C-alpha cells in the first residue's frame, strides 16, 4: 500500500459505497485516523440514475460517489484505498488486524459497509439493459416505470408481493413464471384479482435497444411485450468479514446491529445494505452517518472535569434479541 498511514488507525472502513463513505466523512470530521478500503462492488453502479436523495434528485451513482470521495480530501485524517480486505481478526487488547491486498493494517475500530450482491437473470441482453430499463428495486426505479407495462422475472415466495408493489406506478404488470417456480391456483387467483397477468414460459432474451425495450422473448419464440423489466431472485450479504469476526447475523445473513449501528462484537460497526432494513441510498447514507459518529465518539475517552460533556458510552452497546 502507498497510503501514508499511522502504525495503528483509529478506524478501518470496509466498503466505499454511500454507507462507507458517509461513515468515513464523519470519522474525518471527528479527526479520527481512518482508512477506507473499497473493492468497487457497489450494487447500483449499473443504474443510469440514483433517485430520492434530498436536494440531489436525480444524480448518477458515479457522480454521487465521485463527489463523496472528493469531499473526503478535506479531511487529512482519512485515506481511501482501492482494494480488498481478505482477512480481518480481533487480536490482543481489542485491536483489529486486517490484511489489505497483502499488507497488514491495524485499527482500534471497524466499520463494515460491504453491502449485498444481487443474483441476476441469465438471459441474453441483460447486461446491455441493466440500469436503463431493467431494475431490481421497485422503490428506487418504480417511478421511472410510471404508466408503462412492467415484466417481472424472479423466484421465491416474495415474487407476487414484489409484483404487486409495481402497481403503484405501472399501467400493467406481467410475471413470466418459468423463473418463479410457477404458482398454485390460489396464488394465481390473488394475482388475477390484482390485475397482474401470469405468462407461462422460459424467458430467453430481452428484445429492443437499451432504453427502448420491446419485451422479453420466450424460449418458444413468443414475445411478452413490456417497457421495463424488474427482477427479484436473491441477494446475498457480503458477510465474509463479519463471519471472520464472529458478528451475530440474522436469518438473511445480514449483520445484527443496535441503534448506534454497533454489532455484537465490541468495536465493530456496520451500515448500509449489509444490515437489516430498507435498501435505499438515502438510508444507507443515514446508517453510515450513525455508524461514523458512534464509532468516532466511542474513541473519545474520559471527561476531565465535572463541567465536561458526558463521555461516550462504552463500545459495547449491543443487546441481543
PDB file of C-alpha atoms in Angstrom:
ATOM      1  CA  UNK A   1       0.000   0.000   0.000  1.00  0.00           C
ATOM      2  CA  UNK A   2       1.183   3.509  -0.773  1.00  0.00           C
ATOM      3  CA  UNK A   3      -1.061   5.334   1.700  1.00  0.00           C
ATOM      4  CA  UNK A   4       0.848   7.280   4.366  1.00  0.00           C
ATOM      5  CA  UNK A   5      -0.857   5.713   7.377  1.00  0.00           C
ATOM      6  CA  UNK A   6      -0.167   5.745  11.110  1.00  0.00           C
ATOM      7  CA  UNK A   7       1.011   2.426  12.620  1.00  0.00           C
ATOM      8  CA  UNK A   8      -2.398   1.926  14.223  1.00  0.00           C
ATOM      9  CA  UNK A   9      -5.524   3.511  12.764  1.00  0.00           C
ATOM     10  CA  UNK A  10      -8.457   4.760  14.756  1.00  0.00           C
ATOM     11  CA  UNK A  11     -10.866   3.157  12.278  1.00  0.00           C
ATOM     12  CA  UNK A  12     -10.900   0.872   9.274  1.00  0.00           C
ATOM     13  CA  UNK A  13     -13.934   1.268   6.990  1.00  0.00           C
ATOM     14  CA  UNK A  14     -14.518  -1.660   4.637  1.00  0.00           C
ATOM     15  CA  UNK A  15     -16.665  -0.639   1.688  1.00  0.00           C
ATOM     16  CA  UNK A  16     -16.664   2.627  -0.234  1.00  0.00           C
ATOM     17  CA  UNK A  17     -20.318   2.924  -1.186  1.00  0.00           C
ATOM     18  CA  UNK A  18     -22.739   5.526   0.215  1.00  0.00           C
ATOM     19  CA  UNK A  19     -22.736   3.964   3.711  1.00  0.00           C
ATOM     20  CA  UNK A  20     -18.972   3.548   3.969  1.00  0.00           C
ATOM     21  CA  UNK A  21     -18.159   6.992   2.593  1.00  0.00           C
ATOM     22  CA  UNK A  22     -20.734   8.575   4.903  1.00  0.00           C
ATOM     23  CA  UNK A  23     -19.149   6.847   7.910  1.00  0.00           C
ATOM     24  CA  UNK A  24     -15.681   7.945   6.769  1.00  0.00           C
ATOM     25  CA  UNK A  25     -16.870  11.543   6.342  1.00  0.00           C
ATOM     26  CA  UNK A  26     -17.964  11.730   9.951  1.00  0.00           C
ATOM     27  CA  UNK A  27     -14.884   9.947  11.225  1.00  0.00           C
ATOM     28  CA  UNK A  28     -12.905  12.589   9.349  1.00  0.00           C
ATOM     29  CA  UNK A  29     -14.921  15.386  10.917  1.00  0.00           C
ATOM     30  CA  UNK A  30     -14.068  13.956  14.316  1.00  0.00           C
ATOM     31  CA  UNK A  31     -10.407  13.845  13.239  1.00  0.00           C
ATOM     32  CA  UNK A  32     -10.060  10.093  13.627  1.00  0.00           C
ATOM     33  CA  UNK A  33      -7.355   8.461  11.526  1.00  0.00           C
ATOM     34  CA  UNK A  34      -9.335   6.370   9.049  1.00  0.00           C
ATOM     35  CA  UNK A  35      -8.658   4.099   6.094  1.00  0.00           C
ATOM     36  CA  UNK A  36     -11.472   3.314   3.645  1.00  0.00           C
ATOM     37  CA  UNK A  37     -10.879   0.169   1.594  1.00  0.00           C
ATOM     38  CA  UNK A  38     -13.148  -0.056  -1.444  1.00  0.00           C
ATOM     39  CA  UNK A  39     -13.355  -3.041  -3.787  1.00  0.00           C
ATOM     40  CA  UNK A  40     -15.660  -1.175  -6.182  1.00  0.00           C
ATOM     41  CA  UNK A  41     -18.619  -3.563  -5.965  1.00  0.00           C
ATOM     42  CA  UNK A  42     -21.427  -1.055  -5.335  1.00  0.00           C
ATOM     43  CA  UNK A  43     -24.668  -2.715  -6.428  1.00  0.00           C
ATOM     44  CA  UNK A  44     -26.154   0.335  -8.172  1.00  0.00           C
ATOM     45  CA  UNK A  45     -23.206   1.224 -10.423  1.00  0.00           C
ATOM     46  CA  UNK A  46     -25.134  -0.027 -13.469  1.00  0.00           C
ATOM     47  CA  UNK A  47     -28.041   2.320 -12.785  1.00  0.00           C
ATOM     48  CA  UNK A  48     -28.429   5.348 -15.039  1.00  0.00           C
ATOM     49  CA  UNK A  49     -29.741   7.430 -12.128  1.00  0.00           C
ATOM     50  CA  UNK A  50     -29.913   7.333  -8.339  1.00  0.00           C
ATOM     51  CA  UNK A  51     -33.190   8.768  -7.080  1.00  0.00           C
ATOM     52  CA  UNK A  52     -34.760  10.194  -3.961  1.00  0.00           C
ATOM     53  CA  UNK A  53     -31.750  11.953  -2.427  1.00  0.00           C
ATOM     54  CA  UNK A  54     -32.838  15.217  -0.863  1.00  0.00           C
ATOM     55  CA  UNK A  55     -31.524  18.128  -2.925  1.00  0.00           C
ATOM     56  CA  UNK A  56     -29.843  15.811  -5.444  1.00  0.00           C
ATOM     57  CA  UNK A  57     -32.720  14.078  -7.235  1.00  0.00           C
ATOM     58  CA  UNK A  58     -31.715  12.695  -9.627  1.00  0.00           C
ATOM     59  CA  UNK A  59     -27.991  12.133  -9.794  1.00  0.00           C
ATOM     60  CA  UNK A  60     -25.878   9.289 -11.118  1.00  0.00           C
ATOM     61  CA  UNK A  61     -24.183   6.717  -8.883  1.00  0.00           C
ATOM     62  CA  UNK A  62     -20.834   7.772 -10.329  1.00  0.00           C
ATOM     63  CA  UNK A  63     -21.452  11.454  -9.565  1.00  0.00           C
ATOM     64  CA  UNK A  64     -22.621  10.654  -6.046  1.00  0.00           C
ATOM     65  CA  UNK A  65     -19.600   8.505  -5.229  1.00  0.00           C
ATOM     66  CA  UNK A  66     -17.187  10.847  -7.010  1.00  0.00           C
ATOM     67  CA  UNK A  67     -18.358  13.868  -5.044  1.00  0.00           C
ATOM     68  CA  UNK A  68     -18.284  11.922  -1.780  1.00  0.00           C
ATOM     69  CA  UNK A  69     -14.700  10.806  -2.426  1.00  0.00           C
ATOM     70  CA  UNK A  70     -13.704  14.343  -3.359  1.00  0.00           C
ATOM     71  CA  UNK A  71     -15.280  15.580  -0.135  1.00  0.00           C
ATOM     72  CA  UNK A  72     -13.038  13.272   1.879  1.00  0.00           C
ATOM     73  CA  UNK A  73      -9.988  15.141   0.601  1.00  0.00           C
ATOM     74  CA  UNK A  74     -10.662  17.977   3.050  1.00  0.00           C
ATOM     75  CA  UNK A  75     -10.074  15.548   5.937  1.00  0.00           C
ATOM     76  CA  UNK A  76      -6.359  14.891   6.239  1.00  0.00           C
ATOM     77  CA  UNK A  77      -7.032  12.032   8.653  1.00  0.00           C
ATOM     78  CA  UNK A  78      -8.904   9.958   6.040  1.00  0.00           C
ATOM     79  CA  UNK A  79      -7.289   7.862   3.295  1.00  0.00           C
ATOM     80  CA  UNK A  80      -9.035   5.928   0.523  1.00  0.00           C
ATOM     81  CA  UNK A  81      -7.589   2.719  -0.896  1.00  0.00           C
ATOM     82  CA  UNK A  82      -8.954   0.826  -3.906  1.00  0.00           C
ATOM     83  CA  UNK A  83      -8.527  -2.807  -2.966  1.00  0.00           C
ATOM     84  CA  UNK A  84      -9.716  -5.747  -0.919  1.00  0.00           C
ATOM     85  CA  UNK A  85      -9.629  -6.804   2.719  1.00  0.00           C
ATOM     86  CA  UNK A  86      -9.021 -10.549   2.712  1.00  0.00           C
ATOM     87  CA  UNK A  87      -8.600 -11.147   6.446  1.00  0.00           C
ATOM     88  CA  UNK A  88      -9.990  -9.331   9.474  1.00  0.00           C
ATOM     89  CA  UNK A  89      -9.498 -10.533  13.036  1.00  0.00           C
ATOM     90  CA  UNK A  90      -9.650  -9.136  16.553  1.00  0.00           C
ATOM     91  CA  UNK A  91      -6.349  -9.536  18.382  1.00  0.00           C
ATOM     92  CA  UNK A  92      -4.974  -8.523  21.784  1.00  0.00           C
ATOM     93  CA  UNK A  93      -6.455  -5.572  23.690  1.00  0.00           C
ATOM     94  CA  UNK A  94      -9.381  -5.262  21.293  1.00  0.00           C
ATOM     95  CA  UNK A  95      -7.192  -4.224  18.377  1.00  0.00           C
ATOM     96  CA  UNK A  96      -8.146  -5.402  14.882  1.00  0.00           C
ATOM     97  CA  UNK A  97      -5.715  -6.810  12.335  1.00  0.00           C
ATOM     98  CA  UNK A  98      -6.664  -6.637   8.651  1.00  0.00           C
ATOM     99  CA  UNK A  99      -4.842  -7.814   5.567  1.00  0.00           C
ATOM    100  CA  UNK A 100      -5.381  -5.311   2.760  1.00  0.00           C
ATOM    101  CA  UNK A 101      -4.012  -6.518  -0.578  1.00  0.00           C
ATOM    102  CA  UNK A 102      -1.300  -8.444   1.263  1.00  0.00           C
ATOM    103  CA  UNK A 103      -0.391  -5.683   3.731  1.00  0.00           C
ATOM    104  CA  UNK A 104      -1.174  -5.750   7.463  1.00  0.00           C
ATOM    105  CA  UNK A 105      -3.257  -2.878   8.806  1.00  0.00           C
ATOM    106  CA  UNK A 106      -4.177  -2.381  12.479  1.00  0.00           C
ATOM    107  CA  UNK A 107      -7.146  -0.411  13.806  1.00  0.00           C
ATOM    108  CA  UNK A 108      -8.983   0.250  17.080  1.00  0.00           C
ATOM    109  CA  UNK A 109     -12.402   0.219  15.395  1.00  0.00           C
ATOM    110  CA  UNK A 110     -14.003  -1.293  12.277  1.00  0.00           C
ATOM    111  CA  UNK A 111     -16.979  -0.172  10.184  1.00  0.00           C
ATOM    112  CA  UNK A 112     -18.322  -2.831   7.811  1.00  0.00           C
ATOM    113  CA  UNK A 113     -20.223  -1.463   4.808  1.00  0.00           C
ATOM    114  CA  UNK A 114     -19.745  -4.387   2.454  1.00  0.00           C
ATOM    115  CA  UNK A 115     -23.302  -4.475   1.070  1.00  0.00           C
ATOM    116  CA  UNK A 116     -25.038  -7.280  -0.790  1.00  0.00           C
ATOM    117  CA  UNK A 117     -24.653  -8.960  -4.177  1.00  0.00           C
ATOM    118  CA  UNK A 118     -27.718  -9.428  -6.394  1.00  0.00           C
ATOM    119  CA  UNK A 119     -28.467 -12.617  -8.318  1.00  0.00           C
ATOM    120  CA  UNK A 120     -29.407 -11.544 -11.837  1.00  0.00           C
ATOM    121  CA  UNK A 121     -31.406 -13.252 -14.601  1.00  0.00           C
ATOM    122  CA  UNK A 122     -29.415 -15.333 -17.077  1.00  0.00           C
ATOM    123  CA  UNK A 123     -30.991 -14.072 -20.283  1.00  0.00           C
ATOM    124  CA  UNK A 124     -29.491 -12.607 -23.442  1.00  0.00           C
ATOM    125  CA  UNK A 125     -29.086  -8.835 -23.411  1.00  0.00           C
ATOM    126  CA  UNK A 126     -29.376  -8.436 -19.664  1.00  0.00           C
ATOM    127  CA  UNK A 127     -26.145  -6.510 -19.108  1.00  0.00           C
ATOM    128  CA  UNK A 128     -26.903  -4.165 -22.026  1.00  0.00           C
ATOM    129  CA  UNK A 129     -30.220  -3.169 -20.462  1.00  0.00           C
ATOM    130  CA  UNK A 130     -29.400  -3.366 -16.745  1.00  0.00           C
ATOM    131  CA  UNK A 131     -29.816   0.008 -15.104  1.00  0.00           C
ATOM    132  CA  UNK A 132     -31.560   1.530 -18.127  1.00  0.00           C
ATOM    133  CA  UNK A 133     -34.830  -0.374 -18.441  1.00  0.00           C
ATOM    134  CA  UNK A 134     -34.049  -3.408 -16.277  1.00  0.00           C
ATOM    135  CA  UNK A 135     -34.062  -2.859 -12.500  1.00  0.00           C
ATOM    136  CA  UNK A 136     -34.028  -4.732  -9.197  1.00  0.00           C
ATOM    137  CA  UNK A 137     -35.594  -2.159  -6.841  1.00  0.00           C
ATOM    138  CA  UNK A 138     -39.245  -1.012  -7.165  1.00  0.00           C
ATOM    139  CA  UNK A 139     -38.804   1.778  -4.618  1.00  0.00           C
ATOM    140  CA  UNK A 140     -35.738   3.083  -6.444  1.00  0.00           C
ATOM    141  CA  UNK A 141     -36.989   2.870 -10.023  1.00  0.00           C
ATOM    142  CA  UNK A 142     -40.747   2.302  -9.885  1.00  0.00           C
ATOM    143  CA  UNK A 143     -41.447   5.982 -10.527  1.00  0.00           C
ATOM    144  CA  UNK A 144     -39.476   5.801 -13.778  1.00  0.00           C
ATOM    145  CA  UNK A 145     -41.818   2.981 -14.861  1.00  0.00           C
ATOM    146  CA  UNK A 146     -44.973   5.016 -14.287  1.00  0.00           C
ATOM    147  CA  UNK A 147     -47.755   4.385 -16.809  1.00  0.00           C
ATOM    148  CA  UNK A 148     -45.682   1.688 -18.518  1.00  0.00           C
ATOM    149  CA  UNK A 149     -46.052  -2.091 -18.791  1.00  0.00           C
ATOM    150  CA  UNK A 150     -43.664  -3.940 -16.487  1.00  0.00           C
ATOM    151  CA  UNK A 151     -42.467  -7.539 -16.792  1.00  0.00           C
ATOM    152  CA  UNK A 152     -41.395  -9.380 -13.636  1.00  0.00           C
ATOM    153  CA  UNK A 153     -38.731 -12.096 -13.528  1.00  0.00           C
ATOM    154  CA  UNK A 154     -37.689 -13.881 -10.363  1.00  0.00           C
ATOM    155  CA  UNK A 155     -38.054 -16.687  -7.880  1.00  0.00           C
ATOM    156  CA  UNK A 156     -39.322 -17.143  -4.349  1.00  0.00           C
ATOM    157  CA  UNK A 157     -42.417 -16.677  -2.252  1.00  0.00           C
ATOM    158  CA  UNK A 158     -41.939 -12.917  -2.253  1.00  0.00           C
ATOM    159  CA  UNK A 159     -42.486 -12.592  -6.006  1.00  0.00           C
ATOM    160  CA  UNK A 160     -46.280 -11.897  -6.007  1.00  0.00           C
ATOM    161  CA  UNK A 161     -45.806  -9.149  -3.393  1.00  0.00           C
ATOM    162  CA  UNK A 162     -42.837  -7.793  -5.348  1.00  0.00           C
ATOM    163  CA  UNK A 163     -45.008  -7.648  -8.480  1.00  0.00           C
ATOM    164  CA  UNK A 164     -47.890  -6.011  -6.617  1.00  0.00           C
ATOM    165  CA  UNK A 165     -45.580  -3.229  -5.407  1.00  0.00           C
ATOM    166  CA  UNK A 166     -45.104  -2.140  -9.026  1.00  0.00           C
ATOM    167  CA  UNK A 167     -48.857  -1.472  -9.289  1.00  0.00           C
ATOM    168  CA  UNK A 168     -48.197   1.823  -7.516  1.00  0.00           C
ATOM    169  CA  UNK A 169     -46.727   3.065 -10.803  1.00  0.00           C
ATOM    170  CA  UNK A 170     -47.135   0.681 -13.720  1.00  0.00           C
ATOM    171  CA  UNK A 171     -50.003   0.635 -16.208  1.00  0.00           C
ATOM    172  CA  UNK A 172     -49.743  -3.149 -16.279  1.00  0.00           C
ATOM    173  CA  UNK A 173     -47.700  -5.895 -14.629  1.00  0.00           C
ATOM    174  CA  UNK A 174     -46.855  -9.297 -16.133  1.00  0.00           C
ATOM    175  CA  UNK A 175     -44.988 -12.152 -14.455  1.00  0.00           C
ATOM    176  CA  UNK A 176     -43.148 -14.734 -16.536  1.00  0.00           C
ATOM    177  CA  UNK A 177     -43.478 -17.911 -14.483  1.00  0.00           C
ATOM    178  CA  UNK A 178     -40.694 -20.220 -15.609  1.00  0.00           C
ATOM    179  CA  UNK A 179     -38.190 -18.454 -13.366  1.00  0.00           C
ATOM    180  CA  UNK A 180     -40.600 -18.126 -10.444  1.00  0.00           C
ATOM    181  CA  UNK A 181     -41.255 -21.803  -9.770  1.00  0.00           C
ATOM    182  CA  UNK A 182     -44.818 -21.293 -11.057  1.00  0.00           C
ATOM    183  CA  UNK A 183     -47.848 -20.516  -8.895  1.00  0.00           C
ATOM    184  CA  UNK A 184     -50.635 -22.600  -7.451  1.00  0.00           C
ATOM    185  CA  UNK A 185     -54.305 -21.891  -8.126  1.00  0.00           C
ATOM    186  CA  UNK A 186     -54.741 -19.721  -5.016  1.00  0.00           C
ATOM    187  CA  UNK A 187     -51.749 -17.548  -5.894  1.00  0.00           C
ATOM    188  CA  UNK A 188     -52.969 -17.157  -9.457  1.00  0.00           C
ATOM    189  CA  UNK A 189     -56.408 -16.142  -8.211  1.00  0.00           C
ATOM    190  CA  UNK A 190     -54.898 -13.436  -6.000  1.00  0.00           C
ATOM    191  CA  UNK A 191     -52.718 -12.165  -8.838  1.00  0.00           C
ATOM    192  CA  UNK A 192     -55.676 -12.169 -11.211  1.00  0.00           C
ATOM    193  CA  UNK A 193     -57.691 -10.186  -8.683  1.00  0.00           C
ATOM    194  CA  UNK A 194     -54.955  -7.554  -8.646  1.00  0.00           C
ATOM    195  CA  UNK A 195     -54.858  -7.387 -12.403  1.00  0.00           C
ATOM    196  CA  UNK A 196     -51.412  -9.000 -12.646  1.00  0.00           C
ATOM    197  CA  UNK A 197     -51.037 -11.188 -15.721  1.00  0.00           C
ATOM    198  CA  UNK A 198     -49.234 -14.536 -15.436  1.00  0.00           C
ATOM    199  CA  UNK A 199     -47.387 -15.776 -18.528  1.00  0.00           C
ATOM    200  CA  UNK A 200     -46.053 -19.347 -18.563  1.00  0.00           C
ATOM    201  CA  UNK A 201     -42.750 -19.810 -20.359  1.00  0.00           C
ATOM    202  CA  UNK A 202     -38.974 -19.570 -20.138  1.00  0.00           C
ATOM    203  CA  UNK A 203     -37.507 -16.089 -20.558  1.00  0.00           C
ATOM    204  CA  UNK A 204     -34.727 -16.274 -23.138  1.00  0.00           C
ATOM    205  CA  UNK A 205     -33.764 -12.770 -24.270  1.00  0.00           C
ATOM    206  CA  UNK A 206     -34.537  -9.081 -23.993  1.00  0.00           C
ATOM    207  CA  UNK A 207     -35.796  -7.582 -27.243  1.00  0.00           C
ATOM    208  CA  UNK A 208     -35.154  -3.998 -28.299  1.00  0.00           C
ATOM    209  CA  UNK A 209     -32.391  -1.471 -27.772  1.00  0.00           C
ATOM    210  CA  UNK A 210     -31.375  -0.284 -24.276  1.00  0.00           C
ATOM    211  CA  UNK A 211     -33.812   2.456 -23.354  1.00  0.00           C
ATOM    212  CA  UNK A 212     -36.298   1.224 -25.945  1.00  0.00           C
ATOM    213  CA  UNK A 213     -37.228  -2.209 -24.644  1.00  0.00           C
ATOM    214  CA  UNK A 214     -39.921  -4.049 -26.573  1.00  0.00           C
ATOM    215  CA  UNK A 215     -40.274  -7.003 -24.231  1.00  0.00           C
ATOM    216  CA  UNK A 216     -38.950 -10.436 -23.342  1.00  0.00           C
ATOM    217  CA  UNK A 217     -38.711 -13.269 -25.844  1.00  0.00           C
ATOM    218  CA  UNK A 218     -39.592 -16.715 -24.534  1.00  0.00           C
ATOM    219  CA  UNK A 219     -37.800 -19.926 -25.456  1.00  0.00           C
ATOM    220  CA  UNK A 220     -40.704 -20.824 -27.749  1.00  0.00           C
ATOM    221  CA  UNK A 221     -40.307 -17.579 -29.694  1.00  0.00           C
ATOM    222  CA  UNK A 222     -43.281 -15.687 -28.201  1.00  0.00           C
ATOM    223  CA  UNK A 223     -42.703 -12.026 -27.351  1.00  0.00           C
ATOM    224  CA  UNK A 224     -44.067 -10.869 -23.995  1.00  0.00           C
ATOM    225  CA  UNK A 225     -44.444  -7.158 -24.563  1.00  0.00           C
ATOM    226  CA  UNK A 226     -43.329  -4.688 -21.918  1.00  0.00           C
ATOM    227  CA  UNK A 227     -41.480  -1.412 -21.448  1.00  0.00           C
ATOM    228  CA  UNK A 228     -39.405  -2.374 -18.404  1.00  0.00           C
ATOM    229  CA  UNK A 229     -38.247  -5.452 -16.539  1.00  0.00           C
ATOM    230  CA  UNK A 230     -37.896  -5.774 -12.774  1.00  0.00           C
ATOM    231  CA  UNK A 231     -36.284  -8.875 -11.282  1.00  0.00           C
ATOM    232  CA  UNK A 232     -36.256 -10.448  -7.834  1.00  0.00           C
ATOM    233  CA  UNK A 233     -34.187 -13.581  -7.300  1.00  0.00           C
ATOM    234  CA  UNK A 234     -31.885 -13.471  -4.315  1.00  0.00           C
ATOM    235  CA  UNK A 235     -29.344 -11.083  -2.928  1.00  0.00           C
ATOM    236  CA  UNK A 236     -26.523 -12.372  -0.821  1.00  0.00           C
ATOM    237  CA  UNK A 237     -24.992 -10.431   2.047  1.00  0.00           C
ATOM    238  CA  UNK A 238     -21.264  -9.867   1.586  1.00  0.00           C
ATOM    239  CA  UNK A 239     -20.663 -11.006   5.161  1.00  0.00           C
ATOM    240  CA  UNK A 240     -17.417 -12.949   4.926  1.00  0.00           C
ATOM    241  CA  UNK A 241     -15.502 -10.473   7.107  1.00  0.00           C
ATOM    242  CA  UNK A 242     -18.364 -10.310   9.607  1.00  0.00           C
ATOM    243  CA  UNK A 243     -18.209 -14.095   9.906  1.00  0.00           C
ATOM    244  CA  UNK A 244     -14.451 -13.949  10.462  1.00  0.00           C
ATOM    245  CA  UNK A 245     -15.034 -11.512  13.329  1.00  0.00           C
ATOM    246  CA  UNK A 246     -17.879 -13.589  14.806  1.00  0.00           C
ATOM    247  CA  UNK A 247     -20.576 -10.938  14.362  1.00  0.00           C
ATOM    248  CA  UNK A 248     -24.132 -12.057  15.036  1.00  0.00           C
ATOM    249  CA  UNK A 249     -26.067 -12.401  11.756  1.00  0.00           C
ATOM    250  CA  UNK A 250     -29.795 -12.503  11.110  1.00  0.00           C
ATOM    251  CA  UNK A 251     -31.649 -15.175   9.117  1.00  0.00           C
ATOM    252  CA  UNK A 252     -30.708 -13.468   5.835  1.00  0.00           C
ATOM    253  CA  UNK A 253     -27.031 -13.256   6.724  1.00  0.00           C
ATOM    254  CA  UNK A 254     -27.085  -9.536   7.498  1.00  0.00           C
ATOM    255  CA  UNK A 255     -25.185  -8.093  10.446  1.00  0.00           C
ATOM    256  CA  UNK A 256     -27.309  -7.534  13.546  1.00  0.00           C
ATOM    257  CA  UNK A 257     -26.771  -4.037  14.973  1.00  0.00           C
ATOM    258  CA  UNK A 258     -28.251  -1.807  17.642  1.00  0.00           C
ATOM    259  CA  UNK A 259     -29.475   1.789  17.243  1.00  0.00           C
ATOM    260  CA  UNK A 260     -25.865   3.003  17.060  1.00  0.00           C
ATOM    261  CA  UNK A 261     -25.013   0.553  14.243  1.00  0.00           C
ATOM    262  CA  UNK A 262     -22.838  -1.418  16.672  1.00  0.00           C
ATOM    263  CA  UNK A 263     -22.612  -5.155  16.073  1.00  0.00           C
ATOM    264  CA  UNK A 264     -22.392  -7.906  18.664  1.00  0.00           C
ATOM    265  CA  UNK A 265     -18.580  -7.625  18.543  1.00  0.00           C
ATOM    266  CA  UNK A 266     -17.055  -4.824  20.592  1.00  0.00           C
ATOM    267  CA  UNK A 267     -15.735  -2.061  18.359  1.00  0.00           C
ATOM    268  CA  UNK A 268     -17.280  -3.356  15.110  1.00  0.00           C
ATOM    269  CA  UNK A 269     -19.962  -1.195  13.480  1.00  0.00           C
ATOM    270  CA  UNK A 270     -21.962  -1.941  10.340  1.00  0.00           C
ATOM    271  CA  UNK A 271     -24.021   0.183   7.966  1.00  0.00           C
ATOM    272  CA  UNK A 272     -25.861   0.069   4.672  1.00  0.00           C
ATOM    273  CA  UNK A 273     -27.418  -2.925   2.942  1.00  0.00           C
ATOM    274  CA  UNK A 274     -25.329  -5.365   5.000  1.00  0.00           C
ATOM    275  CA  UNK A 275     -27.718  -4.536   7.881  1.00  0.00           C
ATOM    276  CA  UNK A 276     -31.480  -5.099   8.055  1.00  0.00           C
ATOM    277  CA  UNK A 277     -33.990  -2.564   6.746  1.00  0.00           C
ATOM    278  CA  UNK A 278     -34.898  -0.766   3.540  1.00  0.00           C
ATOM    279  CA  UNK A 279     -32.134  -0.931   0.956  1.00  0.00           C
ATOM    280  CA  UNK A 280     -32.109   2.634  -0.351  1.00  0.00           C
ATOM    281  CA  UNK A 281     -29.210   5.009  -0.920  1.00  0.00           C
ATOM    282  CA  UNK A 282     -30.569   7.756   1.402  1.00  0.00           C
ATOM    283  CA  UNK A 283     -30.999   5.202   4.195  1.00  0.00           C
ATOM    284  CA  UNK A 284     -27.507   3.796   3.610  1.00  0.00           C
ATOM    285  CA  UNK A 285     -26.123   7.326   3.956  1.00  0.00           C
ATOM    286  CA  UNK A 286     -28.031   7.817   7.215  1.00  0.00           C
ATOM    287  CA  UNK A 287     -26.847   4.499   8.638  1.00  0.00           C
ATOM    288  CA  UNK A 288     -23.299   5.383   7.632  1.00  0.00           C
ATOM    289  CA  UNK A 289     -23.618   8.701   9.440  1.00  0.00           C
ATOM    290  CA  UNK A 290     -24.841   6.953  12.601  1.00  0.00           C
ATOM    291  CA  UNK A 291     -22.030   4.403  12.416  1.00  0.00           C
ATOM    292  CA  UNK A 292     -19.376   7.053  11.789  1.00  0.00           C
ATOM    293  CA  UNK A 293     -20.474   9.317  14.640  1.00  0.00           C
ATOM    294  CA  UNK A 294     -20.884   6.417  17.074  1.00  0.00           C
ATOM    295  CA  UNK A 295     -17.532   4.953  16.101  1.00  0.00           C
ATOM    296  CA  UNK A 296     -15.796   8.317  16.412  1.00  0.00           C
ATOM    297  CA  UNK A 297     -17.287   9.213  19.772  1.00  0.00           C
ATOM    298  CA  UNK A 298     -16.511   5.766  21.186  1.00  0.00           C
ATOM    299  CA  UNK A 299     -12.844   6.784  20.909  1.00  0.00           C
ATOM    300  CA  UNK A 300     -13.332   9.996  22.909  1.00  0.00           C
ATOM    301  CA  UNK A 301     -12.056   8.790  26.269  1.00  0.00           C
ATOM    302  CA  UNK A 302     -12.939  10.178  29.680  1.00  0.00           C
ATOM    303  CA  UNK A 303     -14.260  13.561  30.738  1.00  0.00           C
ATOM    304  CA  UNK A 304     -11.705  15.774  32.502  1.00  0.00           C
ATOM    305  CA  UNK A 305     -13.935  17.892  34.722  1.00  0.00           C
ATOM    306  CA  UNK A 306     -17.440  17.994  36.120  1.00  0.00           C
ATOM    307  CA  UNK A 307     -18.339  20.637  33.529  1.00  0.00           C
ATOM    308  CA  UNK A 308     -17.240  18.488  30.577  1.00  0.00           C
ATOM    309  CA  UNK A 309     -19.827  16.762  28.390  1.00  0.00           C
ATOM    310  CA  UNK A 310     -20.750  13.214  29.258  1.00  0.00           C
ATOM    311  CA  UNK A 311     -18.152  10.896  27.702  1.00  0.00           C
ATOM    312  CA  UNK A 312     -19.138   8.450  25.007  1.00  0.00           C
ATOM    313  CA  UNK A 313     -20.793   5.208  26.069  1.00  0.00           C
ATOM    314  CA  UNK A 314     -18.596   2.114  26.045  1.00  0.00           C
ATOM    315  CA  UNK A 315     -18.065   0.401  22.693  1.00  0.00           C
ATOM    316  CA  UNK A 316     -20.415  -2.446  23.569  1.00  0.00           C
ATOM    317  CA  UNK A 317     -23.989  -1.138  23.338  1.00  0.00           C
ATOM    318  CA  UNK A 318     -25.426  -4.234  21.750  1.00  0.00           C
ATOM    319  CA  UNK A 319     -28.326  -6.039  23.382  1.00  0.00           C
ATOM    320  CA  UNK A 320     -29.071  -9.462  21.976  1.00  0.00           C
ATOM    321  CA  UNK A 321     -32.617 -10.225  20.948  1.00  0.00           C
TER     322      UNK A 321
END
